[in-house]
Each structure stands twice: as C-alpha cells, then as structure tokens.
Coordinates of C-alpha atoms and ligand atoms in Angstrom, one line a residue:
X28 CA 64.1 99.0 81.5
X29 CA 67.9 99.1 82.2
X30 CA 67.0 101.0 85.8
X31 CA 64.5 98.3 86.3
X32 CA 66.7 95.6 86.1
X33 CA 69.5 96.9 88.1
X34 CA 67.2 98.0 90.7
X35 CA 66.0 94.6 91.2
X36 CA 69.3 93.5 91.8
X37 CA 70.2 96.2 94.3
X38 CA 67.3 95.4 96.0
X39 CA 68.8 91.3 96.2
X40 CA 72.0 93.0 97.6
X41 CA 70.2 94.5 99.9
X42 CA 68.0 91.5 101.3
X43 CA 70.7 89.7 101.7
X44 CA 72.6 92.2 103.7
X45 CA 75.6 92.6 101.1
X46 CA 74.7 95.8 100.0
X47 CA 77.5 98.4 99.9
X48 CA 77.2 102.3 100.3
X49 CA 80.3 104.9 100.8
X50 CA 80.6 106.9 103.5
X51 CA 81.7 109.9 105.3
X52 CA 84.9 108.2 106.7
X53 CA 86.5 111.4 108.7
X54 CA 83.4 112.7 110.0
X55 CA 83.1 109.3 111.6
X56 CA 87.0 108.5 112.8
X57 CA 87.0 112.5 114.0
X58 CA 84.7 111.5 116.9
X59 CA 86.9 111.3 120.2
X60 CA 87.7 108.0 121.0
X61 CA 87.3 106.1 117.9
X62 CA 89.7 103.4 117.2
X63 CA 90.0 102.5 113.3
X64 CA 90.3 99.2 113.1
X65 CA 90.0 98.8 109.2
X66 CA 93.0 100.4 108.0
X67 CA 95.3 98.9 106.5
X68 CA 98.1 101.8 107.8
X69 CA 99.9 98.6 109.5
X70 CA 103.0 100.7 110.5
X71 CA 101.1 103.8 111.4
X72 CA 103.5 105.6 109.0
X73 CA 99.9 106.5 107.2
X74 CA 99.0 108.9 110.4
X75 CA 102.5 109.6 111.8
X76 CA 102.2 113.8 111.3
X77 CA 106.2 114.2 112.3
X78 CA 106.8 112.1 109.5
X79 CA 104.5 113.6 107.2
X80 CA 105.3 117.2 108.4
X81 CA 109.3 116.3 107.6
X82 CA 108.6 115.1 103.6
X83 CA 106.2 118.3 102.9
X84 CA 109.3 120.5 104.0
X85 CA 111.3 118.9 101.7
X86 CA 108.6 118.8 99.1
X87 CA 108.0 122.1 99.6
X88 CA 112.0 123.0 99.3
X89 CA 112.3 120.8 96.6
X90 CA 109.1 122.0 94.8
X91 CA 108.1 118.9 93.9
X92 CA 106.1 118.0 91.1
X93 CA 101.8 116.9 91.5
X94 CA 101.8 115.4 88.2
X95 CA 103.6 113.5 85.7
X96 CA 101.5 114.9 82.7
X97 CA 102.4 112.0 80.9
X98 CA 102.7 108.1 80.7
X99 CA 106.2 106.5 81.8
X100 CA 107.3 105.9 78.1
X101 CA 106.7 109.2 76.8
X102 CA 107.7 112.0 79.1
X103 CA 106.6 110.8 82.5
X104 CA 109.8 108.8 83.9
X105 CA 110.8 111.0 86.0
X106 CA 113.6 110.8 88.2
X107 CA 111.4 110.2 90.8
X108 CA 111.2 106.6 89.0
X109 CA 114.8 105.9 88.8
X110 CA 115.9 106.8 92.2
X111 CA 112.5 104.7 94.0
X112 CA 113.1 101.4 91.6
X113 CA 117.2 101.8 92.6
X114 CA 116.4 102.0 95.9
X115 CA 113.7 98.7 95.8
X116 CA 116.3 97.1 93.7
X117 CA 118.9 97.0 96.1
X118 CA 117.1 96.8 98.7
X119 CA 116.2 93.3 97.6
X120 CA 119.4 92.4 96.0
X121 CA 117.5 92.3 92.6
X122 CA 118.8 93.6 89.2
X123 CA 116.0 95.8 88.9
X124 CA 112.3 96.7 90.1
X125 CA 109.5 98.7 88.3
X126 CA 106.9 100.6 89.6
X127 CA 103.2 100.6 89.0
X128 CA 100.2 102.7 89.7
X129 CA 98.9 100.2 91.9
X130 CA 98.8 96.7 93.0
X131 CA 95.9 96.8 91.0
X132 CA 97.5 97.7 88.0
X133 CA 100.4 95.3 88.7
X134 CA 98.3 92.1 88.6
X135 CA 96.2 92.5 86.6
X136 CA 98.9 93.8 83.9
X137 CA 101.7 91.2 84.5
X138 CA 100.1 88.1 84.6
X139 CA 98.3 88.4 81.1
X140 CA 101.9 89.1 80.0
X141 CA 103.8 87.2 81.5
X142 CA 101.7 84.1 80.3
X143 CA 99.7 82.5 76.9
X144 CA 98.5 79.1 75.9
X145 CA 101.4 76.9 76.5
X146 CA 100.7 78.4 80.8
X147 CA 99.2 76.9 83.4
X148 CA 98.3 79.1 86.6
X149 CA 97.5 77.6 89.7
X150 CA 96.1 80.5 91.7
X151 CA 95.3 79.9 95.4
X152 CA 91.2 79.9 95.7
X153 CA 91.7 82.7 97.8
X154 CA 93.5 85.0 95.8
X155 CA 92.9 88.8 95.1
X156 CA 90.2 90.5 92.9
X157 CA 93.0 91.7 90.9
X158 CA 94.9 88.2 90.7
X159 CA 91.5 86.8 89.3
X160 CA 91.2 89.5 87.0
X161 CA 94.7 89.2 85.7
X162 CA 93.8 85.0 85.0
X163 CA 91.0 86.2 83.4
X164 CA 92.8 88.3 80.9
X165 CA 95.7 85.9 80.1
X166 CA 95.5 83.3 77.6
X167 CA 96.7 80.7 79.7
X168 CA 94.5 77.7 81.3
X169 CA 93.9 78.4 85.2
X170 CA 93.1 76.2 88.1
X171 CA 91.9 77.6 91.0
X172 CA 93.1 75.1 94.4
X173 CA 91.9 74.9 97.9
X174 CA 93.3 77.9 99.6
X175 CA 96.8 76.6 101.1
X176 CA 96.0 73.3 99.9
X177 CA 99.7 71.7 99.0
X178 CA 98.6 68.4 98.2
X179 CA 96.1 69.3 96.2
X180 CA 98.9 71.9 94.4
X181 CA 101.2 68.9 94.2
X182 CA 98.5 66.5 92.3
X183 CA 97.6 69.4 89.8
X184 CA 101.1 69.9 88.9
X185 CA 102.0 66.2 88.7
X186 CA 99.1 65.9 86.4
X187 CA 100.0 68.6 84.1
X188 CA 103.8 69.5 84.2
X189 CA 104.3 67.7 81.3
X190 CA 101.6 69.0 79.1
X191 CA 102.6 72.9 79.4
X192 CA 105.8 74.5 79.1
X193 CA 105.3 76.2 82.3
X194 CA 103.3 76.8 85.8
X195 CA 103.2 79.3 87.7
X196 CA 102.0 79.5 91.2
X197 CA 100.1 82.6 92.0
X198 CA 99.6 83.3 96.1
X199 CA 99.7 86.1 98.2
X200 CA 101.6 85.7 101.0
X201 CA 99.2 87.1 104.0
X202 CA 96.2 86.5 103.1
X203 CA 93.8 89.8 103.4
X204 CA 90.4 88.5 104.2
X205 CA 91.8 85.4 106.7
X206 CA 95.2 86.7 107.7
X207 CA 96.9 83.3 107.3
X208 CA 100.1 82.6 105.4
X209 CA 101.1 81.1 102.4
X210 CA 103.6 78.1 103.5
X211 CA 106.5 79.8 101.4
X212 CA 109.3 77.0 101.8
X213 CA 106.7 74.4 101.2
X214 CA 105.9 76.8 98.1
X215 CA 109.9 76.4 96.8
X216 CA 110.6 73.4 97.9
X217 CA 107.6 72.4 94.9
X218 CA 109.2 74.6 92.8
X219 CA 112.5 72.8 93.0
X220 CA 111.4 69.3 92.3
X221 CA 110.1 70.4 88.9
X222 CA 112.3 72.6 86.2
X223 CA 109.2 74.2 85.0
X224 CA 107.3 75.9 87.8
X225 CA 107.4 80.0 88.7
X226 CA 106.3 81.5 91.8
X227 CA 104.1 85.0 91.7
X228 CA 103.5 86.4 95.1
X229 CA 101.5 89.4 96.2
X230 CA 103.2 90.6 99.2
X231 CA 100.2 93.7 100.0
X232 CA 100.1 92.9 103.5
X233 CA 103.2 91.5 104.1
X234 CA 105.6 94.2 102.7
X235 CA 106.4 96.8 106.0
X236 CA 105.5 95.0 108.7
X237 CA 107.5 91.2 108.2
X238 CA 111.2 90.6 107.0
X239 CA 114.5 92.0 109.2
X240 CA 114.2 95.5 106.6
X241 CA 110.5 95.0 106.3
X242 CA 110.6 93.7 103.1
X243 CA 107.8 91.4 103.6
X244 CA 107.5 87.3 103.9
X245 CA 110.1 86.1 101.3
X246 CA 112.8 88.2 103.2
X247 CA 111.2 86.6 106.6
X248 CA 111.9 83.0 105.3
X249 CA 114.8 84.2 103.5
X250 CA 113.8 83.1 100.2
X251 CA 113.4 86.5 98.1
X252 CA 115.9 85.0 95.5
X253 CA 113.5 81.6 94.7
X254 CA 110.4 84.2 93.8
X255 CA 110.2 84.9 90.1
X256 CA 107.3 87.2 90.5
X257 CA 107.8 89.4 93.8
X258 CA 104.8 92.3 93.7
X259 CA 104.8 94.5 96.6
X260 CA 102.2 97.4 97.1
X261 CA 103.0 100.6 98.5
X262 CA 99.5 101.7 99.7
X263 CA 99.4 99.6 103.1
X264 CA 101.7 99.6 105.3
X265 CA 104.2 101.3 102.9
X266 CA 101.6 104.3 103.4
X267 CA 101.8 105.8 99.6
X268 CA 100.6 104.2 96.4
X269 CA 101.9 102.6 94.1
X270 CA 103.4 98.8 93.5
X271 CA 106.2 97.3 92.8
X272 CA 107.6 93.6 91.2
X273 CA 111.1 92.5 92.3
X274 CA 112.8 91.3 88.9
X275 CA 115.8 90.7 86.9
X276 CA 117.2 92.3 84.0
X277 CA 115.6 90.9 81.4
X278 CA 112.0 90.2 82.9
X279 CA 112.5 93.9 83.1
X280 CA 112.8 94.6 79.8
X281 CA 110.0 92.1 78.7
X282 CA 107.3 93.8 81.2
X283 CA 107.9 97.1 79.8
X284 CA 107.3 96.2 76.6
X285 CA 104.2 94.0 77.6
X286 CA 101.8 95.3 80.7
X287 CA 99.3 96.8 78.7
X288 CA 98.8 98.7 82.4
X289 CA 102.4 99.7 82.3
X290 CA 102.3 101.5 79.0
X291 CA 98.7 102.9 78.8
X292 CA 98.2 105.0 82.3
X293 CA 99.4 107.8 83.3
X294 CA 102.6 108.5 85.2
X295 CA 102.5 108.6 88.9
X296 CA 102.9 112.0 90.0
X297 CA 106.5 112.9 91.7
X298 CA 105.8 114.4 95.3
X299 CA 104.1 110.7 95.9
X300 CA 106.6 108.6 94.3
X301 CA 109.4 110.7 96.1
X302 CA 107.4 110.1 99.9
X303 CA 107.5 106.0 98.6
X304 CA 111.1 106.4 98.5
X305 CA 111.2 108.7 101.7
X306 CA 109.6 105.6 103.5
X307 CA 111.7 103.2 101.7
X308 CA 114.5 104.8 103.2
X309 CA 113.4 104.3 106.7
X310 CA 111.2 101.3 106.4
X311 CA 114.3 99.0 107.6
X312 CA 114.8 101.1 110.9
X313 CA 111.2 100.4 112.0
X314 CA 111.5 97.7 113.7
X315 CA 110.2 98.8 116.9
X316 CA 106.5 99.4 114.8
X317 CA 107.4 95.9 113.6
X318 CA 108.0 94.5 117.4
X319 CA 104.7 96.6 118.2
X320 CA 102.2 95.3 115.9
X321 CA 103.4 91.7 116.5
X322 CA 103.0 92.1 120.2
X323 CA 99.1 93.4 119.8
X324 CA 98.3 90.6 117.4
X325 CA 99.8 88.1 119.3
X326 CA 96.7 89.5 122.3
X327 CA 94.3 89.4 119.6
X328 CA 94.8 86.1 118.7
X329 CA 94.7 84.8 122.6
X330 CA 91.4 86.0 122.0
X331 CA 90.5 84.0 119.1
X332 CA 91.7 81.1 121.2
X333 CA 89.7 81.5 124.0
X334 CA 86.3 82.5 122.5
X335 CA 86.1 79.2 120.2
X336 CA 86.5 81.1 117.3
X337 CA 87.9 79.3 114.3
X338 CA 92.1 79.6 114.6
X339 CA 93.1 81.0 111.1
X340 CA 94.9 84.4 111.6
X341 CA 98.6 84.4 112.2
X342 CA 99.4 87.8 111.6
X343 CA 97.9 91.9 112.4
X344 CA 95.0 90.6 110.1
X345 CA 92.1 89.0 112.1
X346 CA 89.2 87.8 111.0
X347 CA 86.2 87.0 113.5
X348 CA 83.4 84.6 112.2
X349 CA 80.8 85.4 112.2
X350 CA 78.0 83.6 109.3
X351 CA 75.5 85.4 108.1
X352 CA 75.9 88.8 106.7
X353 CA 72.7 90.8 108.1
X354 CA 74.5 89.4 111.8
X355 CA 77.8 90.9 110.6
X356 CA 77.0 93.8 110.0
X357 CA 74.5 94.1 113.1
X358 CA 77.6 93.3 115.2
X359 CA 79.6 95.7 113.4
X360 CA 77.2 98.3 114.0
X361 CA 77.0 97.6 118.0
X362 CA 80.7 97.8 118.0
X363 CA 81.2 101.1 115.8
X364 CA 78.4 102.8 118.1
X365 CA 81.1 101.7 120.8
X366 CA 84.1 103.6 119.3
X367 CA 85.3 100.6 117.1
X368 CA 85.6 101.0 113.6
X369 CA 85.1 97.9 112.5
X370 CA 83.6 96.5 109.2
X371 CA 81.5 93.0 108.3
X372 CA 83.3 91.6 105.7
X373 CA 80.5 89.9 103.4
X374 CA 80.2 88.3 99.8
X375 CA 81.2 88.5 97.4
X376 CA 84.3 89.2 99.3
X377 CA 84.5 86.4 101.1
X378 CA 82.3 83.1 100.1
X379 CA 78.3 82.7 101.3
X380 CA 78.1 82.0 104.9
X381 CA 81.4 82.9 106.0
X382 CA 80.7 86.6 106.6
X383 CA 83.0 88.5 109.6
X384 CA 84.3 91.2 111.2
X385 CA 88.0 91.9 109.7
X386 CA 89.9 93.5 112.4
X387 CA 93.5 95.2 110.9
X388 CA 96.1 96.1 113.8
X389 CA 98.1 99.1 113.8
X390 CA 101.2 99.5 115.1
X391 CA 100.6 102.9 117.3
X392 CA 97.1 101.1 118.9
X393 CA 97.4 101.2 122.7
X394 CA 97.3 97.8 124.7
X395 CA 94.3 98.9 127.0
X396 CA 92.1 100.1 123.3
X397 CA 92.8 96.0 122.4
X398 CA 91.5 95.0 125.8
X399 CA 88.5 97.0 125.5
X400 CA 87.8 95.3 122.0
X401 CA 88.4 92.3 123.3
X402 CA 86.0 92.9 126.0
X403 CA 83.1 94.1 123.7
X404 CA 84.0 91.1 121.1
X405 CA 83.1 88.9 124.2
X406 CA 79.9 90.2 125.0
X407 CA 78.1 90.4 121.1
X408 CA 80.0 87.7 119.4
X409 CA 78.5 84.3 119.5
X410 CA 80.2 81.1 119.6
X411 CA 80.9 80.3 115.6
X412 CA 79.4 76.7 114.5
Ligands
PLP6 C1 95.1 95.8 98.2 C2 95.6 94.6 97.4 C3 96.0 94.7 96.1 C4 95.8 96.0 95.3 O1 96.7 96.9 95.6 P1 96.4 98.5 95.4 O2 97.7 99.1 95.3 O3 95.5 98.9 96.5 O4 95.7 98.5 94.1 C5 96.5 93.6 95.5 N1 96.6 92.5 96.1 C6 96.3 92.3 97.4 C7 96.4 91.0 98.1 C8 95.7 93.4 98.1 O5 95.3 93.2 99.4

C-alpha cells in the first residue's frame, strides 16, 4: 500500500523528467578532460592540493581532533570554536560570530528564534530551501514577494509596519539558482525610513569570492554594519563546512540560548573547524582567485548576451534557460558526454517551465575550457522564448 503509493509518484517524477538519482561523482570528474561546472568550490581552495597538503601537516603535527564527541554546550566547544568565531568576529568588525553545522542548520534554527507572533517576514520568493523551512517553523506571519521586487517590498511594509512590532527582510544576496543580486543599498535604504525593520542575509555564494577581504556582498557595498542577520556558509567557496551569523553581543547570547539547531547537534569536529579558520586566514589575500573568477564570468555572460538568452546572472553563477525539464536534461547529457559537467536544474528547484542548465565558475578554469563551452552551448541550446 505505502510502496504503491510512493511508487506512483516516482513514476510522476519521472514522466516529467524531474526525477532525481545519485551518482558516482569521481568516477565521472576522473575522466581526462572533464571540466566540473557544478561546483560550488568558487575559489578553487576546495581542489588546491598545496593548500590542502600544508593544513594536514599541521593537522598531523598538531594531532588534531575528528570529533567533538559532544554538543557545543556540553563538552564540545572546543577551542577550535573560540579561535574560528574570533577570527570571523574581527574580521567583520562585529562583537561576536557563532558557528553552525551548516547553513542549513543556521536558517532554519535562527529564524524560528529570532521571531514569534508580533513578526512579520518578508522573504524574497526566491529564497533558500532552508530559509523556507526556517518561516515555516517560526511563529511569525510570512509573505513571500516577487523575487527582487522593491516596490512590491515597499507596499507590504507600508501596509503592515504598524500592525507588528517588527519585519524582517530575509534575502540572499547572490541568488543560487539565477545568479542575480539582491539590491543591498536599496535593501537599507528601506530599512532606514522605518524604525522597525531587520535585514537577514544569506551570504552562501557571496562570502569568498566578493568584498575587498572576501567577506561577501555587504563588505562589497560596504554596508556589513546595517545587516542585523549576516549568515555566511563555509561549504562553498570557503571550501569547509560549517556557517556562520555576524552578530553583536547580545544577539549572541539570545541565539545560544534559542536555536533549537544550535543546542541539539553535535559539535563540529576540530581538524574541520581548524581548516575554516586556516582559510579564514588567507581568504583576504586571494584576491587574484577573486580577479580570476570575475574575469571568466564576465566571458560567460558576453555569451548570454549574444545568444538571446534571458540577461539575469551578474555573478560566477549562470543560469541558461532552457524550459522544459526532459530538454534540460537531454542538453545536459550532450554536454556532459562532451567533457562538461553540467546539471539541468529542474523543479521543484526552480518553478515549472523554467528548467536550465546552472553553470558555477571556478576560479582555476582555464579561458580556452570557457570558450569551448561556449562553443558547444551555441550549437545545442535553442533560442529561449
Ligand atoms: C547552500 C546554501 C545553504 C545551505 O548551506 P549548507 O552549509 O550547505 O547547509 C543556505 N543558503 C543558501 C542560499 C545556499 O545556497
């Protein structure tokens, strides 16, 4: 009975070309030649063996730790911990910064605590899996608005500022399905006309690779100080795991006490929160990955132009539009069987009828790989209506 039923809906998945399978990822990227262009190693700190190679010495030397054996407020705060949220703290000029098991974790932990019935959250439409989930688990009332949509942000908090005690905004700041960006000063300039509004910003793909020290977006537009809720994730271009929310003293104190995610997971272990703070160290001095990864995108999107694809990417994320999934993923397949790793993007990921490739740059990809993708893009693409 149960079997039956979920069969029936695999099989739906299936027709409609959004079913998903896992696969054998490093037989496939071991074949000579193959350029991975769904990673989200945006630095190439992820696949830089010097690097790597120089933290297991000192790992090694060091005899670091594989486990934390415990959650953070028991017995698992290791110093680890304390020197990786000093380091993110002043980094940012904050008063303080926690860590979290992932930007998974983070999301779907803080909002629900940060928030109750006297909230209102006005989450960009395109928001996160994990943002959603976090709305779903607070109290407060939510409102979903047209992705980038400031007007339409504007009415909604004109309407309502006066009926809840606060807003906050939740956005990320590259967006990871379209690669566009959240308009941040438009963002705080809002923020300033009312005395009730927060900002919450999920900086996963913008952390690394934008910012003078690679501190993502809000160092970019130099607003870091006008962001209540800063979350940065260490598994992209940061090239560990983990996450991290940029906060003050007392929001510091409350979160502990409140994300239910926070106090009821295991400790990450030491050797990988030591290799966050071994790339924290550096990730200032790489601008030259930075300079690298701007230059390739800035081809890719030339592209975009030229093939009458819709203009939306303005980062290393880029999107080609493609419609139906089953023609995705067809296109996908001709391009993998051509040494590009590339994956349809299909829903629920992205809304029915707006399946696409997602291409992800990485900073070490060689100029003449980008020109042969762009080649092959121009030959099985079709013009998107
Ligand atoms: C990847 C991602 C997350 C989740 O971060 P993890 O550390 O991988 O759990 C959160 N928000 C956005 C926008 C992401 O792209």
């Amino acid at each position: 009975m149960f079997l039956d039923k979920i069969n029936q809906e695999l099989d739906i998945l299936k027709e409609k070309g959004n079913f998903r399978e896992l696969r054998d990822i490093d037989s496939i990227l071991s074949k000579p030649g193959m350029v991975n262009l769904s990673s989200n190693d945006y630095l190439s700190l992820g696949s830089d063996e010097l690097l790597r190679r120089e933290f297991l010495e000192y790992a090694l030397e060091n005899n670091l730790r594989l486990t934390s054996s415990s959650s953070r407020l028991l017995t698992g705060n290791t110093n680890e911990y304390i020197e990786l949220e000093n380091k993110l703290a002043s980094l940012y000029g904050s008063e303080k910064a926690i860590v979290f098991g992932s930007g998974f974790h983070a999301n779907e932990g803080i909002l629900p605590a940060v928030s109750n019935e006297k909230t209102l959250i006005l989450a960009d439409k395109l928001s996160h899996a994990s943002l959603i989930d976090g709305l779903r688990l607070s109290s407060a009332k939510n409102i979903r608005y047209r992705h980038n949509d400031y007007d339409q942000l504007n009415r909604l908090i004109a309407e309502n500022s006066s009926l809840y005690e606060k807003i906050i905004i939740v956005t990320e700041s590259i967006f990871s399905m379209d690669g566009d960006e959240v308009d941040l000063e438009r963002l705080v300039e809002i923020k300033k006309s009312y005395n009730n509004i927060l900002i919450y910003l999920d900086e996963a793909h913008g952390v690394g690779v934008r910012g003078k020290n690679g501190l993502g977006c809000a160092e970019e537009k130099g607003v870091i100080k006008d962001i209540d809720f800063l979350i940065g994730t260490f598994g992209k271009a940061l090239a560990s795991v983990g996450a991290y929310i940029i906060c003050n003293n007392c929001v510091y104190e409350y979160l502990i006490n409140k994300v239910r995610p926070f106090i009821f997971t295991t400790a990450l272990p030491p050797i990988n929160l030591a290799w966050s703070l071994f790339i924290m160290d550096r990730i200032a001095s790489m601008d030259q990955r930075r300079e690298r990864l701007k230059k390739i995108s800035q081809k890719m999107h030339s592209y975009i132009e030229s093939a009458s694809q819709p203009v939306i990417s303005s980062s290393h994320i880029i999107p080609v539009m493609i419609g139906e999934s089953s023609k995705a993923c067809s296109i996908a397949e001709q391009l993998q069987k051509l040494g590009f790793w590339v994956m349809a993007v299909r829903p629920p990921t992205v809304s029915e009828g707006k399946a696409r490739l997602r291409i992800s740059l990485c900073a070490d990809m060689e100029e003449k790989q980008i020109d042969s993708l762009i080649r092959a893009l121009k030959q099985l693409v079709p013009p998107y209506e």
